[in-house]
PDB file of C-alpha atoms in Angstrom:
ATOM      1  CA  UNK A 282     -26.874   7.359 -25.465  1.00  0.00           C
ATOM      2  CA  UNK A 283     -29.160   9.338 -23.111  1.00  0.00           C
ATOM      3  CA  UNK A 284     -27.697   7.521 -20.032  1.00  0.00           C
ATOM      4  CA  UNK A 285     -24.103   7.901 -21.270  1.00  0.00           C
ATOM      5  CA  UNK A 286     -24.686  11.800 -21.893  1.00  0.00           C
ATOM      6  CA  UNK A 287     -26.060  12.326 -18.543  1.00  0.00           C
ATOM      7  CA  UNK A 288     -23.435  10.342 -16.745  1.00  0.00           C
ATOM      8  CA  UNK A 289     -20.707  12.002 -18.615  1.00  0.00           C
ATOM      9  CA  UNK A 290     -22.261  15.535 -17.748  1.00  0.00           C
ATOM     10  CA  UNK A 291     -22.454  14.807 -14.115  1.00  0.00           C
ATOM     11  CA  UNK A 292     -19.126  13.115 -13.861  1.00  0.00           C
ATOM     12  CA  UNK A 293     -17.620  15.965 -15.864  1.00  0.00           C
ATOM     13  CA  UNK A 294     -18.894  18.758 -13.517  1.00  0.00           C
ATOM     14  CA  UNK A 295     -17.832  17.055 -10.371  1.00  0.00           C
ATOM     15  CA  UNK A 296     -14.399  16.311 -11.778  1.00  0.00           C
ATOM     16  CA  UNK A 297     -13.820  19.816 -13.175  1.00  0.00           C
ATOM     17  CA  UNK A 298     -15.074  21.413 -10.125  1.00  0.00           C
ATOM     18  CA  UNK A 299     -12.672  19.331  -7.997  1.00  0.00           C
ATOM     19  CA  UNK A 300      -9.831  20.005 -10.433  1.00  0.00           C
ATOM     20  CA  UNK A 301     -10.241  23.898 -10.202  1.00  0.00           C
ATOM     21  CA  UNK A 302     -10.396  23.695  -6.240  1.00  0.00           C
ATOM     22  CA  UNK A 303      -7.114  21.792  -6.514  1.00  0.00           C
ATOM     23  CA  UNK A 304      -5.084  20.934  -3.372  1.00  0.00           C
ATOM     24  CA  UNK A 305      -6.564  18.046  -1.267  1.00  0.00           C
ATOM     25  CA  UNK A 306      -9.973  18.031  -3.006  1.00  0.00           C
ATOM     26  CA  UNK A 307      -8.394  17.029  -6.407  1.00  0.00           C
ATOM     27  CA  UNK A 308      -5.913  14.894  -4.946  1.00  0.00           C
ATOM     28  CA  UNK A 309      -8.334  13.160  -2.647  1.00  0.00           C
ATOM     29  CA  UNK A 310     -10.494  12.617  -5.785  1.00  0.00           C
ATOM     30  CA  UNK A 311      -7.665  11.120  -7.743  1.00  0.00           C
ATOM     31  CA  UNK A 312      -6.617   8.867  -4.768  1.00  0.00           C
ATOM     32  CA  UNK A 313     -10.129   7.492  -4.556  1.00  0.00           C
ATOM     33  CA  UNK A 314     -10.454   6.923  -8.240  1.00  0.00           C
ATOM     34  CA  UNK A 315      -6.886   4.985  -8.063  1.00  0.00           C
ATOM     35  CA  UNK A 316      -8.381   2.535  -5.357  1.00  0.00           C
ATOM     36  CA  UNK A 317     -11.248   1.964  -7.687  1.00  0.00           C
ATOM     37  CA  UNK A 318      -9.262   1.404 -10.617  1.00  0.00           C
ATOM     38  CA  UNK A 319      -6.917  -0.881  -8.678  1.00  0.00           C
ATOM     39  CA  UNK A 320     -10.027  -2.961  -7.724  1.00  0.00           C
ATOM     40  CA  UNK A 321     -11.228  -2.958 -11.292  1.00  0.00           C
ATOM     41  CA  UNK A 322      -7.802  -4.226 -12.270  1.00  0.00           C
ATOM     42  CA  UNK A 323      -7.932  -7.279  -9.720  1.00  0.00           C
ATOM     43  CA  UNK A 324     -11.420  -8.318 -10.737  1.00  0.00           C
ATOM     44  CA  UNK A 325     -10.505  -8.054 -14.298  1.00  0.00           C
ATOM     45  CA  UNK A 326      -7.589 -10.487 -13.616  1.00  0.00           C
ATOM     46  CA  UNK A 327      -9.903 -12.832 -11.475  1.00  0.00           C
ATOM     47  CA  UNK A 328      -8.200 -12.032  -8.237  1.00  0.00           C
ATOM     48  CA  UNK A 329     -10.582 -11.329  -5.255  1.00  0.00           C
ATOM     49  CA  UNK A 330      -9.561  -7.806  -3.816  1.00  0.00           C
ATOM     50  CA  UNK A 331      -9.639  -8.918  -0.154  1.00  0.00           C
ATOM     51  CA  UNK A 332      -6.751 -11.272  -0.479  1.00  0.00           C
ATOM     52  CA  UNK A 333      -3.357 -10.641   1.271  1.00  0.00           C
ATOM     53  CA  UNK A 334      -1.726  -9.946  -2.116  1.00  0.00           C
ATOM     54  CA  UNK A 335      -4.251  -7.333  -2.895  1.00  0.00           C
ATOM     55  CA  UNK A 336      -3.835  -5.733   0.590  1.00  0.00           C
ATOM     56  CA  UNK A 337      -0.053  -5.578   0.016  1.00  0.00           C
ATOM     57  CA  UNK A 338      -0.694  -4.055  -3.441  1.00  0.00           C
ATOM     58  CA  UNK A 339      -3.146  -1.433  -2.131  1.00  0.00           C
ATOM     59  CA  UNK A 340      -0.746  -0.014   0.377  1.00  0.00           C
ATOM     60  CA  UNK A 341       2.071   0.140  -2.175  1.00  0.00           C
ATOM     61  CA  UNK A 342      -0.612   1.847  -4.472  1.00  0.00           C
ATOM     62  CA  UNK A 343      -1.613   4.570  -2.064  1.00  0.00           C
ATOM     63  CA  UNK A 344       2.151   5.260  -1.228  1.00  0.00           C
ATOM     64  CA  UNK A 345       2.909   5.569  -5.093  1.00  0.00           C
ATOM     65  CA  UNK A 346      -0.237   7.447  -5.828  1.00  0.00           C
ATOM     66  CA  UNK A 347       0.584  10.370  -3.343  1.00  0.00           C
ATOM     67  CA  UNK A 348       3.305  12.721  -4.543  1.00  0.00           C
ATOM     68  CA  UNK A 349       5.053  12.969  -1.000  1.00  0.00           C
ATOM     69  CA  UNK A 350       7.717  15.178  -2.394  1.00  0.00           C
ATOM     70  CA  UNK A 351       5.150  18.055  -2.754  1.00  0.00           C
ATOM     71  CA  UNK A 352       4.906  20.292   0.111  1.00  0.00           C
ATOM     72  CA  UNK A 353       1.246  19.970   0.521  1.00  0.00           C
ATOM     73  CA  UNK A 354       1.951  16.163   1.566  1.00  0.00           C
ATOM     74  CA  UNK A 355       5.022  16.972   3.655  1.00  0.00           C
ATOM     75  CA  UNK A 356       7.826  17.401   1.342  1.00  0.00           C
ATOM     76  CA  UNK A 357       9.215  13.927   1.549  1.00  0.00           C
ATOM     77  CA  UNK A 358       8.660  10.238   2.311  1.00  0.00           C
ATOM     78  CA  UNK A 359      10.882   7.760   4.156  1.00  0.00           C
ATOM     79  CA  UNK A 360      11.232   5.641   1.209  1.00  0.00           C
ATOM     80  CA  UNK A 361      11.780   6.370  -2.401  1.00  0.00           C
ATOM     81  CA  UNK A 362       9.718   5.232  -5.348  1.00  0.00           C
ATOM     82  CA  UNK A 363      12.282   2.441  -6.137  1.00  0.00           C
ATOM     83  CA  UNK A 364      12.247   1.182  -2.595  1.00  0.00           C
ATOM     84  CA  UNK A 365       8.374   1.073  -2.436  1.00  0.00           C
ATOM     85  CA  UNK A 366       8.436  -0.891  -5.628  1.00  0.00           C
ATOM     86  CA  UNK A 367      11.186  -3.152  -4.529  1.00  0.00           C
ATOM     87  CA  UNK A 368       9.591  -3.961  -1.026  1.00  0.00           C
ATOM     88  CA  UNK A 369       6.258  -4.518  -2.439  1.00  0.00           C
ATOM     89  CA  UNK A 370       8.057  -6.897  -5.096  1.00  0.00           C
ATOM     90  CA  UNK A 371       9.701  -8.860  -2.290  1.00  0.00           C
ATOM     91  CA  UNK A 372       6.554  -9.245  -0.163  1.00  0.00           C
ATOM     92  CA  UNK A 373       4.732 -10.230  -3.086  1.00  0.00           C
ATOM     93  CA  UNK A 374       7.368 -12.821  -3.930  1.00  0.00           C
ATOM     94  CA  UNK A 375       7.741 -13.944  -0.432  1.00  0.00           C
ATOM     95  CA  UNK A 376       4.039 -14.832  -0.329  1.00  0.00           C
ATOM     96  CA  UNK A 377       4.468 -17.146  -3.370  1.00  0.00           C
ATOM     97  CA  UNK A 378       7.089 -19.049  -1.303  1.00  0.00           C
ATOM     98  CA  UNK A 379       4.999 -18.910   2.179  1.00  0.00           C
ATOM     99  CA  UNK A 380       1.919 -20.381   0.364  1.00  0.00           C
ATOM    100  CA  UNK A 381       3.958 -23.169  -1.157  1.00  0.00           C
ATOM    101  CA  UNK A 382       2.903 -21.712  -4.740  1.00  0.00           C
ATOM    102  CA  UNK A 383      -0.679 -21.714  -3.974  1.00  0.00           C
ATOM    103  CA  UNK A 384      -0.367 -17.873  -4.977  1.00  0.00           C
ATOM    104  CA  UNK A 385       1.884 -18.201  -7.846  1.00  0.00           C
ATOM    105  CA  UNK A 386       4.617 -15.845  -9.360  1.00  0.00           C
ATOM    106  CA  UNK A 387       2.395 -15.114 -12.285  1.00  0.00           C
ATOM    107  CA  UNK A 388      -0.398 -13.837 -10.022  1.00  0.00           C
ATOM    108  CA  UNK A 389       1.812 -11.661  -8.061  1.00  0.00           C
ATOM    109  CA  UNK A 390       3.644 -10.453 -10.951  1.00  0.00           C
ATOM    110  CA  UNK A 391       0.300  -9.029 -12.445  1.00  0.00           C
ATOM    111  CA  UNK A 392      -0.718  -7.614  -9.161  1.00  0.00           C
ATOM    112  CA  UNK A 393       2.598  -5.533  -8.941  1.00  0.00           C
ATOM    113  CA  UNK A 394       2.214  -4.561 -12.584  1.00  0.00           C
ATOM    114  CA  UNK A 395      -1.002  -3.093 -11.631  1.00  0.00           C
ATOM    115  CA  UNK A 396       0.252  -1.173  -8.834  1.00  0.00           C
ATOM    116  CA  UNK A 397       2.827   0.394 -10.854  1.00  0.00           C
ATOM    117  CA  UNK A 398       0.802   1.054 -13.797  1.00  0.00           C
ATOM    118  CA  UNK A 399      -2.012   2.805 -11.752  1.00  0.00           C
ATOM    119  CA  UNK A 400      -0.270   4.186  -8.924  1.00  0.00           C
ATOM    120  CA  UNK A 401       2.513   6.046 -10.991  1.00  0.00           C
ATOM    121  CA  UNK A 402      -0.211   7.213 -13.351  1.00  0.00           C
ATOM    122  CA  UNK A 403      -2.283   8.855 -10.937  1.00  0.00           C
ATOM    123  CA  UNK A 404       0.618  10.147  -9.006  1.00  0.00           C
ATOM    124  CA  UNK A 405       1.671  12.228 -11.951  1.00  0.00           C
ATOM    125  CA  UNK A 406      -1.917  13.573 -12.339  1.00  0.00           C
ATOM    126  CA  UNK A 407      -1.772  15.047  -8.994  1.00  0.00           C
ATOM    127  CA  UNK A 408       1.705  16.371  -9.262  1.00  0.00           C
ATOM    128  CA  UNK A 409       0.807  18.316 -12.256  1.00  0.00           C
ATOM    129  CA  UNK A 410      -1.969  19.822 -10.613  1.00  0.00           C
ATOM    130  CA  UNK A 411       0.242  20.816  -7.773  1.00  0.00           C
ATOM    131  CA  UNK A 412       3.216  22.303  -9.784  1.00  0.00           C
ATOM    132  CA  UNK A 413       3.726  25.888 -11.242  1.00  0.00           C
ATOM    133  CA  UNK A 414       0.602  26.942 -12.983  1.00  0.00           C
ATOM    134  CA  UNK A 415      -0.722  23.575 -12.321  1.00  0.00           C
ATOM    135  CA  UNK A 416      -4.293  24.278 -13.222  1.00  0.00           C
ATOM    136  CA  UNK A 417      -3.135  25.518 -16.824  1.00  0.00           C
ATOM    137  CA  UNK A 418      -1.026  22.477 -17.483  1.00  0.00           C
ATOM    138  CA  UNK A 419      -3.361  20.027 -16.169  1.00  0.00           C
ATOM    139  CA  UNK A 420      -6.228  21.431 -18.049  1.00  0.00           C
ATOM    140  CA  UNK A 421      -4.296  21.743 -21.165  1.00  0.00           C
ATOM    141  CA  UNK A 422      -3.368  17.919 -20.985  1.00  0.00           C
ATOM    142  CA  UNK A 423      -6.989  16.898 -20.278  1.00  0.00           C
ATOM    143  CA  UNK A 424      -8.252  19.002 -22.983  1.00  0.00           C
ATOM    144  CA  UNK A 425      -5.798  17.709 -25.392  1.00  0.00           C
ATOM    145  CA  UNK A 426      -6.714  14.069 -24.470  1.00  0.00           C
ATOM    146  CA  UNK A 427     -10.340  14.761 -24.721  1.00  0.00           C
ATOM    147  CA  UNK A 428      -9.913  16.647 -28.100  1.00  0.00           C
ATOM    148  CA  UNK A 429      -7.931  13.628 -29.425  1.00  0.00           C
ATOM    149  CA  UNK A 430     -10.524  11.040 -28.403  1.00  0.00           C
ATOM    150  CA  UNK A 431     -13.473  13.176 -29.628  1.00  0.00           C
ATOM    151  CA  UNK A 432     -11.565  13.998 -33.009  1.00  0.00           C
ATOM    152  CA  UNK A 433     -10.628  10.294 -33.346  1.00  0.00           C
ATOM    153  CA  UNK A 434     -14.399   9.241 -32.849  1.00  0.00           C
ATOM    154  CA  UNK A 435     -16.015  11.767 -34.999  1.00  0.00           C
ATOM    155  CA  UNK A 436     -13.619  11.822 -37.903  1.00  0.00           C
ATOM    156  CA  UNK A 437     -13.188   7.917 -37.837  1.00  0.00           C
ATOM    157  CA  UNK A 438     -17.073   7.710 -37.801  1.00  0.00           C
ATOM    158  CA  UNK A 439     -17.378   9.858 -40.895  1.00  0.00           C
ATOM    159  CA  UNK A 440     -14.168   9.216 -42.832  1.00  0.00           C
ATOM    160  CA  UNK A 441     -12.601   6.104 -41.406  1.00  0.00           C
ATOM    161  CA  UNK A 442     -11.762   3.367 -43.903  1.00  0.00           C
ATOM    162  CA  UNK A 443      -8.379   2.156 -42.989  1.00  0.00           C
ATOM    163  CA  UNK A 444      -8.089   0.052 -39.817  1.00  0.00           C
ATOM    164  CA  UNK A 445      -5.603   1.340 -37.394  1.00  0.00           C
ATOM    165  CA  UNK A 446      -4.958  -2.085 -35.607  1.00  0.00           C
ATOM    166  CA  UNK A 447      -7.827  -4.426 -36.181  1.00  0.00           C
ATOM    167  CA  UNK A 448      -6.319  -7.310 -34.055  1.00  0.00           C
ATOM    168  CA  UNK A 449      -6.646  -5.028 -30.943  1.00  0.00           C
ATOM    169  CA  UNK A 450      -9.385  -2.510 -31.690  1.00  0.00           C
ATOM    170  CA  UNK A 451     -11.529  -3.326 -34.769  1.00  0.00           C
ATOM    171  CA  UNK A 452     -13.414  -0.031 -34.803  1.00  0.00           C
ATOM    172  CA  UNK A 453     -10.360   2.344 -34.770  1.00  0.00           C
ATOM    173  CA  UNK A 454      -9.164   3.891 -38.002  1.00  0.00           C
ATOM    174  CA  UNK A 455      -6.080   5.520 -39.289  1.00  0.00           C
ATOM    175  CA  UNK A 456      -8.192   8.509 -40.508  1.00  0.00           C
ATOM    176  CA  UNK A 457      -9.605   8.554 -36.876  1.00  0.00           C
ATOM    177  CA  UNK A 458      -6.128   8.664 -35.457  1.00  0.00           C
ATOM    178  CA  UNK A 459      -5.068  11.506 -37.767  1.00  0.00           C
ATOM    179  CA  UNK A 460      -8.197  13.351 -37.050  1.00  0.00           C
ATOM    180  CA  UNK A 461      -7.707  13.182 -33.148  1.00  0.00           C
ATOM    181  CA  UNK A 462      -3.985  14.219 -33.667  1.00  0.00           C
ATOM    182  CA  UNK A 463      -5.290  17.368 -35.625  1.00  0.00           C
ATOM    183  CA  UNK A 464      -7.948  18.296 -33.188  1.00  0.00           C
ATOM    184  CA  UNK A 465      -5.345  17.790 -30.076  1.00  0.00           C
ATOM    185  CA  UNK A 466      -2.931  20.149 -31.757  1.00  0.00           C
ATOM    186  CA  UNK A 467      -5.345  22.827 -32.591  1.00  0.00           C
ATOM    187  CA  UNK A 468      -6.589  22.631 -28.860  1.00  0.00           C
ATOM    188  CA  UNK A 469      -3.013  23.089 -27.828  1.00  0.00           C
ATOM    189  CA  UNK A 470      -2.533  26.078 -29.983  1.00  0.00           C
ATOM    190  CA  UNK A 471      -5.720  27.807 -28.669  1.00  0.00           C
ATOM    191  CA  UNK A 472      -4.018  27.291 -25.184  1.00  0.00           C
ATOM    192  CA  UNK A 473      -0.805  29.036 -26.400  1.00  0.00           C
ATOM    193  CA  UNK A 474      -2.565  31.867 -28.026  1.00  0.00           C
ATOM    194  CA  UNK A 475      -4.616  32.461 -24.758  1.00  0.00           C
ATOM    195  CA  UNK A 476      -1.444  32.082 -22.547  1.00  0.00           C
ATOM    196  CA  UNK A 477       1.611  33.039 -24.780  1.00  0.00           C
ATOM    197  CA  UNK A 478       3.647  33.728 -21.468  1.00  0.00           C
ATOM    198  CA  UNK A 479       3.243  29.922 -20.409  1.00  0.00           C
ATOM    199  CA  UNK A 480       3.023  28.290 -23.827  1.00  0.00           C
ATOM    200  CA  UNK A 481       4.825  28.961 -27.132  1.00  0.00           C
ATOM    201  CA  UNK A 482       3.113  27.908 -30.500  1.00  0.00           C
ATOM    202  CA  UNK A 483       6.217  25.382 -31.100  1.00  0.00           C
ATOM    203  CA  UNK A 484       5.711  23.714 -27.807  1.00  0.00           C
ATOM    204  CA  UNK A 485       2.039  23.698 -28.217  1.00  0.00           C
ATOM    205  CA  UNK A 486       2.366  21.855 -31.743  1.00  0.00           C
ATOM    206  CA  UNK A 487       4.882  19.367 -29.736  1.00  0.00           C
ATOM    207  CA  UNK A 488       2.605  18.851 -26.736  1.00  0.00           C
ATOM    208  CA  UNK A 489      -0.525  18.460 -29.009  1.00  0.00           C
ATOM    209  CA  UNK A 490       1.033  15.913 -31.079  1.00  0.00           C
ATOM    210  CA  UNK A 491       2.557  13.878 -28.221  1.00  0.00           C
ATOM    211  CA  UNK A 492      -0.492  13.902 -26.034  1.00  0.00           C
ATOM    212  CA  UNK A 493      -2.482  12.644 -28.889  1.00  0.00           C
ATOM    213  CA  UNK A 494      -0.222   9.889 -30.050  1.00  0.00           C
ATOM    214  CA  UNK A 495       0.683   8.685 -26.573  1.00  0.00           C
ATOM    215  CA  UNK A 496      -2.901   8.948 -25.404  1.00  0.00           C
ATOM    216  CA  UNK A 497      -4.139   6.884 -28.330  1.00  0.00           C
ATOM    217  CA  UNK A 498      -1.485   4.191 -27.343  1.00  0.00           C
ATOM    218  CA  UNK A 499      -2.695   4.169 -23.814  1.00  0.00           C
ATOM    219  CA  UNK A 500      -6.298   3.609 -25.220  1.00  0.00           C
ATOM    220  CA  UNK A 501      -4.901   0.765 -27.465  1.00  0.00           C
ATOM    221  CA  UNK A 502      -3.140  -0.780 -24.318  1.00  0.00           C
ATOM    222  CA  UNK A 503      -6.350  -1.007 -22.275  1.00  0.00           C
ATOM    223  CA  UNK A 504      -8.233  -2.410 -25.544  1.00  0.00           C
ATOM    224  CA  UNK A 505      -5.443  -5.164 -25.826  1.00  0.00           C
ATOM    225  CA  UNK A 506      -5.706  -5.811 -22.217  1.00  0.00           C
ATOM    226  CA  UNK A 507      -9.702  -6.297 -22.441  1.00  0.00           C
ATOM    227  CA  UNK A 508      -9.416  -8.329 -25.452  1.00  0.00           C
ATOM    228  CA  UNK A 509      -7.091 -10.696 -23.766  1.00  0.00           C
ATOM    229  CA  UNK A 510      -9.472 -11.096 -20.908  1.00  0.00           C
ATOM    230  CA  UNK A 511     -12.678 -11.307 -23.133  1.00  0.00           C
ATOM    231  CA  UNK A 512     -14.339  -8.304 -21.548  1.00  0.00           C
ATOM    232  CA  UNK A 513     -15.943  -5.047 -22.832  1.00  0.00           C
ATOM    233  CA  UNK A 514     -15.683  -2.994 -19.863  1.00  0.00           C
ATOM    234  CA  UNK A 515     -13.334  -2.756 -16.892  1.00  0.00           C
ATOM    235  CA  UNK A 516     -16.133  -1.909 -14.594  1.00  0.00           C
ATOM    236  CA  UNK A 517     -19.805  -0.472 -14.119  1.00  0.00           C
ATOM    237  CA  UNK A 518     -19.035   2.695 -12.109  1.00  0.00           C
ATOM    238  CA  UNK A 519     -20.141   5.048 -14.877  1.00  0.00           C
ATOM    239  CA  UNK A 520     -23.260   3.833 -16.470  1.00  0.00           C
ATOM    240  CA  UNK A 521     -22.921   4.108 -20.471  1.00  0.00           C
ATOM    241  CA  UNK A 522     -19.035   4.669 -20.121  1.00  0.00           C
ATOM    242  CA  UNK A 523     -17.642   1.635 -18.096  1.00  0.00           C
ATOM    243  CA  UNK A 524     -15.170   1.795 -15.285  1.00  0.00           C
ATOM    244  CA  UNK A 525     -12.543   3.957 -14.208  1.00  0.00           C
ATOM    245  CA  UNK A 526      -9.969   2.188 -16.443  1.00  0.00           C
ATOM    246  CA  UNK A 527     -11.999   2.548 -19.382  1.00  0.00           C
ATOM    247  CA  UNK A 528     -12.379   6.337 -19.128  1.00  0.00           C
ATOM    248  CA  UNK A 529      -8.808   7.018 -17.820  1.00  0.00           C
ATOM    249  CA  UNK A 530      -6.638   4.732 -19.851  1.00  0.00           C
ATOM    250  CA  UNK A 531      -5.034   7.717 -21.785  1.00  0.00           C
ATOM    251  CA  UNK A 532      -4.424   9.513 -18.646  1.00  0.00           C
ATOM    252  CA  UNK A 533      -2.300   6.927 -17.092  1.00  0.00           C
ATOM    253  CA  UNK A 534       0.007   6.815 -19.715  1.00  0.00           C
ATOM    254  CA  UNK A 535      -0.135  10.631 -20.897  1.00  0.00           C
ATOM    255  CA  UNK A 536       0.667  12.288 -17.483  1.00  0.00           C
ATOM    256  CA  UNK A 537       3.742  10.420 -16.539  1.00  0.00           C
ATOM    257  CA  UNK A 538       4.934  10.813 -20.258  1.00  0.00           C
ATOM    258  CA  UNK A 539       4.911  14.480 -20.379  1.00  0.00           C
ATOM    259  CA  UNK A 540       5.895  14.812 -16.682  1.00  0.00           C
ATOM    260  CA  UNK A 541       8.954  12.573 -16.831  1.00  0.00           C
ATOM    261  CA  UNK A 542      10.127  14.049 -20.281  1.00  0.00           C
ATOM    262  CA  UNK A 543       9.995  17.582 -18.643  1.00  0.00           C
ATOM    263  CA  UNK A 544       7.381  18.950 -21.135  1.00  0.00           C
ATOM    264  CA  UNK A 545       5.431  20.783 -18.309  1.00  0.00           C
ATOM    265  CA  UNK A 546       7.114  22.563 -15.001  1.00  0.00           C
ATOM    266  CA  UNK A 547       7.661  20.521 -12.174  1.00  0.00           C
TER     267      UNK A 547
END
């Protein structure tokens, strides 16, 4: 617990500092984290990160992670997101043919899924920070995610009796999930009270609810994946906390969800 606490404090200070600084500082951190997360993903699936398929995936990942449409990154990119994903798919599928199925379609399919899941997830984290009042909205989302996680943990520890999804995550409870949602909504309402010109109470209720629910789904997705692979953590980058994908599983789902649905300014 001591190691977990120290790691959390140090990582939190570094992350929040770069988040406040914004611009290339925050974007650079997120890009670095996306690369580490992609490496964890490959290792979790038993694919060595120096293979040709991983190299193609890494290039596609970097292109997808950086929000080129933002002015800070030039305002445009020669290829659309759809084109990048299609070209990545084509190259990976071609490798299955060129390798005479030594590299299988199952392997490249998993690789491409990781590129999209991680690349787009982190892309919207950067895009949210670069948008109008980006610090406010990004901080709101993170606080609601953290409030949901903390609420679910502490309420579940004290009151949890009904398993939420025992086949996927035996320790999670319905009571904990509800507690996480309530705490997330309260956190969002506090933001609305502090900045009523940016966020109304009704919208805060909606955001707090959706962020908590979708964030918990993101957590369950990663739990399901780790259970299939028979591992406890995706990595060892953060002592006591696991890897990047362990800590950021909710982020990867929540940010694209609220951004694509137009729940925050773009």
